[in-house]
Short mmCIF file of C-alpha atoms in Angstrom, two decimals:
data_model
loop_
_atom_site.label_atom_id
_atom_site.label_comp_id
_atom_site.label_asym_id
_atom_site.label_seq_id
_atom_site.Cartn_x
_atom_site.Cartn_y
_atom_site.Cartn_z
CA UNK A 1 0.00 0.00 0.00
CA UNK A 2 1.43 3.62 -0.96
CA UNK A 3 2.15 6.09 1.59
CA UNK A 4 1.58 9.85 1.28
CA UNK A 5 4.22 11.89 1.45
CA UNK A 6 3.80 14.53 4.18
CA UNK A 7 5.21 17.86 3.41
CA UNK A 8 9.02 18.85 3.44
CA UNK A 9 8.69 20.44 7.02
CA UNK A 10 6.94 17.54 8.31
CA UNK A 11 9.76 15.15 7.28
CA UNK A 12 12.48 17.49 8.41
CA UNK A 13 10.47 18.20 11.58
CA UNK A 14 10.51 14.07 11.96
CA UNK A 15 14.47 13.73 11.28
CA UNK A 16 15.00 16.51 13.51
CA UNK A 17 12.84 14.72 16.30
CA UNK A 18 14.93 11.58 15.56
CA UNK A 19 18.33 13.37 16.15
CA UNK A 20 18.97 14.01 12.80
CA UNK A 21 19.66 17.72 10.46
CA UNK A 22 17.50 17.93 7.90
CA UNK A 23 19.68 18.14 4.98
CA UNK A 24 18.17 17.47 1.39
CA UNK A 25 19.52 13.97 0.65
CA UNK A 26 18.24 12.85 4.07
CA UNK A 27 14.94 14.70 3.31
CA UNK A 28 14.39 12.67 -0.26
CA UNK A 29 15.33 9.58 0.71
CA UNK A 30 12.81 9.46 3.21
CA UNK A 31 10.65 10.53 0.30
CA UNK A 32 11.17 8.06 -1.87
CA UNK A 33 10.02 5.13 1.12
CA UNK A 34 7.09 7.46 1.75
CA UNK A 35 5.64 7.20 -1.69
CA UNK A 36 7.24 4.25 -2.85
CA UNK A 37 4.38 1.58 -3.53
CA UNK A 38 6.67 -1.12 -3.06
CA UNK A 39 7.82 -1.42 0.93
CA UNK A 40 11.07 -3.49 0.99
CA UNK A 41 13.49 -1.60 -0.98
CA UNK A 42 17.62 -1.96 -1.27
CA UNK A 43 19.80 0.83 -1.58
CA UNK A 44 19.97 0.27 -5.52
CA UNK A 45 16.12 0.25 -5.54
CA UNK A 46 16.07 4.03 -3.46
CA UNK A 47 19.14 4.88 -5.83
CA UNK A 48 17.12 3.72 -9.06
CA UNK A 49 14.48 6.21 -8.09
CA UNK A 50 16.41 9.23 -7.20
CA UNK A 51 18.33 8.43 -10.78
CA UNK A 52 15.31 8.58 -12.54
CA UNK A 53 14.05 11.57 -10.47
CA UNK A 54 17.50 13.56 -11.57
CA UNK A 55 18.60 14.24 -8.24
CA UNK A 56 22.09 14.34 -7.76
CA UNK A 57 22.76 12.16 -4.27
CA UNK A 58 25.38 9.18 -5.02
CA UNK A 59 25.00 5.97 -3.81
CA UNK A 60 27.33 5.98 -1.15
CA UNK A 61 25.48 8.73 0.23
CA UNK A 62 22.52 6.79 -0.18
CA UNK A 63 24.03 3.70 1.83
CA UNK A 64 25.23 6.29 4.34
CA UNK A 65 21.45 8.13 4.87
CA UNK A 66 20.11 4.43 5.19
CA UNK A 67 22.30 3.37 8.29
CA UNK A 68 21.98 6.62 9.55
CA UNK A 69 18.11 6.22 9.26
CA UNK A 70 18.08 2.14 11.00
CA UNK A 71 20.44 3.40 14.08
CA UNK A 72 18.09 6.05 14.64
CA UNK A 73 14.60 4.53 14.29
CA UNK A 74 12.92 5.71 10.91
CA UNK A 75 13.74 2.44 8.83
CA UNK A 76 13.99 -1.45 9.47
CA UNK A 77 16.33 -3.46 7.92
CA UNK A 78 15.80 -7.06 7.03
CA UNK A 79 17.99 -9.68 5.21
CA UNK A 80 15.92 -11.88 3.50
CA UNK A 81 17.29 -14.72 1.29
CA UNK A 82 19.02 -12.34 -1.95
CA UNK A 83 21.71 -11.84 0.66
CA UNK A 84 21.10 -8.11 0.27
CA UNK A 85 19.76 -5.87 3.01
CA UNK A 86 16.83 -4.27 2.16
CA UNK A 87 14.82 -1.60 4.66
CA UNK A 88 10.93 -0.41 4.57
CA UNK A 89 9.82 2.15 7.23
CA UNK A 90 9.42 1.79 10.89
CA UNK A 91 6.20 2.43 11.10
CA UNK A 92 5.78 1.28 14.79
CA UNK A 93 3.76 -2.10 13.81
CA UNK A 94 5.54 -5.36 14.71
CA UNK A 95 4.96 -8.09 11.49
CA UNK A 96 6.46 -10.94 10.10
CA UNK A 97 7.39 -11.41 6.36
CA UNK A 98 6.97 -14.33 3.31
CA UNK A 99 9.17 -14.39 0.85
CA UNK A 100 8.74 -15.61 -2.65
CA UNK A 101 11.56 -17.82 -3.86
CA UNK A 102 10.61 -17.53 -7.35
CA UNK A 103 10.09 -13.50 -7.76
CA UNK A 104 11.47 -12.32 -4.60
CA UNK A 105 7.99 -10.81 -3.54
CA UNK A 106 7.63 -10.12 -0.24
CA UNK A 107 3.91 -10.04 1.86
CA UNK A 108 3.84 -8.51 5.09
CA UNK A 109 1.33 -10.57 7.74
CA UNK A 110 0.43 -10.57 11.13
CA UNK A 111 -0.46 -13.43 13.17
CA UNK A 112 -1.51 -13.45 16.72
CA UNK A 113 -1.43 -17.50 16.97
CA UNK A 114 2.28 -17.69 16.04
CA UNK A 115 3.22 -14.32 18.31
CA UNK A 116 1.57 -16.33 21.38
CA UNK A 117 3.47 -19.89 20.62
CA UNK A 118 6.78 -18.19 19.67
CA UNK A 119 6.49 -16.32 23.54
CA UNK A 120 5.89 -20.00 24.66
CA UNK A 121 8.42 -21.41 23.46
CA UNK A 122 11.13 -18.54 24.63
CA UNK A 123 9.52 -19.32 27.96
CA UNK A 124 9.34 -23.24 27.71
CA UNK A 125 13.37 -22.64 26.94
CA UNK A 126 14.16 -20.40 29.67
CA UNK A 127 13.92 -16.73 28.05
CA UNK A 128 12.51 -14.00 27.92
CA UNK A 129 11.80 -13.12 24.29
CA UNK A 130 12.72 -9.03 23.49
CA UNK A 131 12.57 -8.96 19.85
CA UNK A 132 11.98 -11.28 16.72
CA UNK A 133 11.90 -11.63 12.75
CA UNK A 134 10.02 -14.15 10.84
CA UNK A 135 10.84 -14.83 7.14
CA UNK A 136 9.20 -17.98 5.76
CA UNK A 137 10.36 -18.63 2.37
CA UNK A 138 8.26 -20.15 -0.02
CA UNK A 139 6.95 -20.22 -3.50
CA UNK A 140 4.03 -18.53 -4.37
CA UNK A 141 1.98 -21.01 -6.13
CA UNK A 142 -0.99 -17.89 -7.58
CA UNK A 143 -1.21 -19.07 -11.36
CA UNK A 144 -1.03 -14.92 -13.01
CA UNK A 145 1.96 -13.79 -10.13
CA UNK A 146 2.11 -10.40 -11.07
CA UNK A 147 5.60 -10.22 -9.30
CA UNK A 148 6.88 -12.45 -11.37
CA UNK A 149 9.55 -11.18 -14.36
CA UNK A 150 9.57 -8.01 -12.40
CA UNK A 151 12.69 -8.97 -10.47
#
């Protein structure tokens, strides 16, 4: 689902409240995962847009704004099975991930069932459980994918 983009103050309001100056690559990036329709992006994918976008903020810089943006809070990162990392925004919402094998797709879910048995077993084993990411990995078996060839 596509996010609005809020205004430019609003966004350098929000990196400011997150510890950050408000400088223009910093600004656009978060942009680009506000209106992006697809969640899960790489740096390539955020670097592919600002290309075709003409604005003039290298990759590096782009892999620098990213880190800068997971240490303080805005973006998660996952590492799903491409062996890349690739980040969506922290909205605040805990969910787990599938990932297509075949097309790379990825579906966000939420289930309370698995939530409660993955606290049971932490407990069952001793722990406490803080924090946790679930990828399942599969292949989605929808006869017109319309991820598919995309990747």
């Amino acid at each position: 689902m596509p996010h609005s983009a809020p205004s430019p103050t609003t966004n350098a309001e929000e990196l400011k409240s997150s510890g950050l100056k408000a400088t223009l690559p910093r600004i656009k990036i978060l942009e680009v995962f506000q209106r992006a329709t697809q969640r899960h992006m790489t740096a390539e994918d955020v670097y592919k847009v600002l290309l075709a976008e003409d604005s003039d903020i290298g990759l590096a810089t782009v892999y620098r704004v990213l880190m800068q943006f997971e240490q303080a809070g805005l973006l998660s990162r996952n590492h799903f099975e491409s062996g890349k990392s690739v980040f969506e925004l922290n909205e605040g919402q805990h969910h787990d991930h599938l990932v297509c094998l075949t097309c790379g797709h990825v579906e966000e879910f939420f289930d309370p069932e698995i939530e409660r048995r993955q606290r049971e077993v932490a407990q069952r084993h001793g722990f406490d459980l803080q924090d946790h990411a679930l990828a399942l990995y599969a292949v989605c078996n929808k006869p017109a994918c319309p991820h598919r060839g995309s990747k």
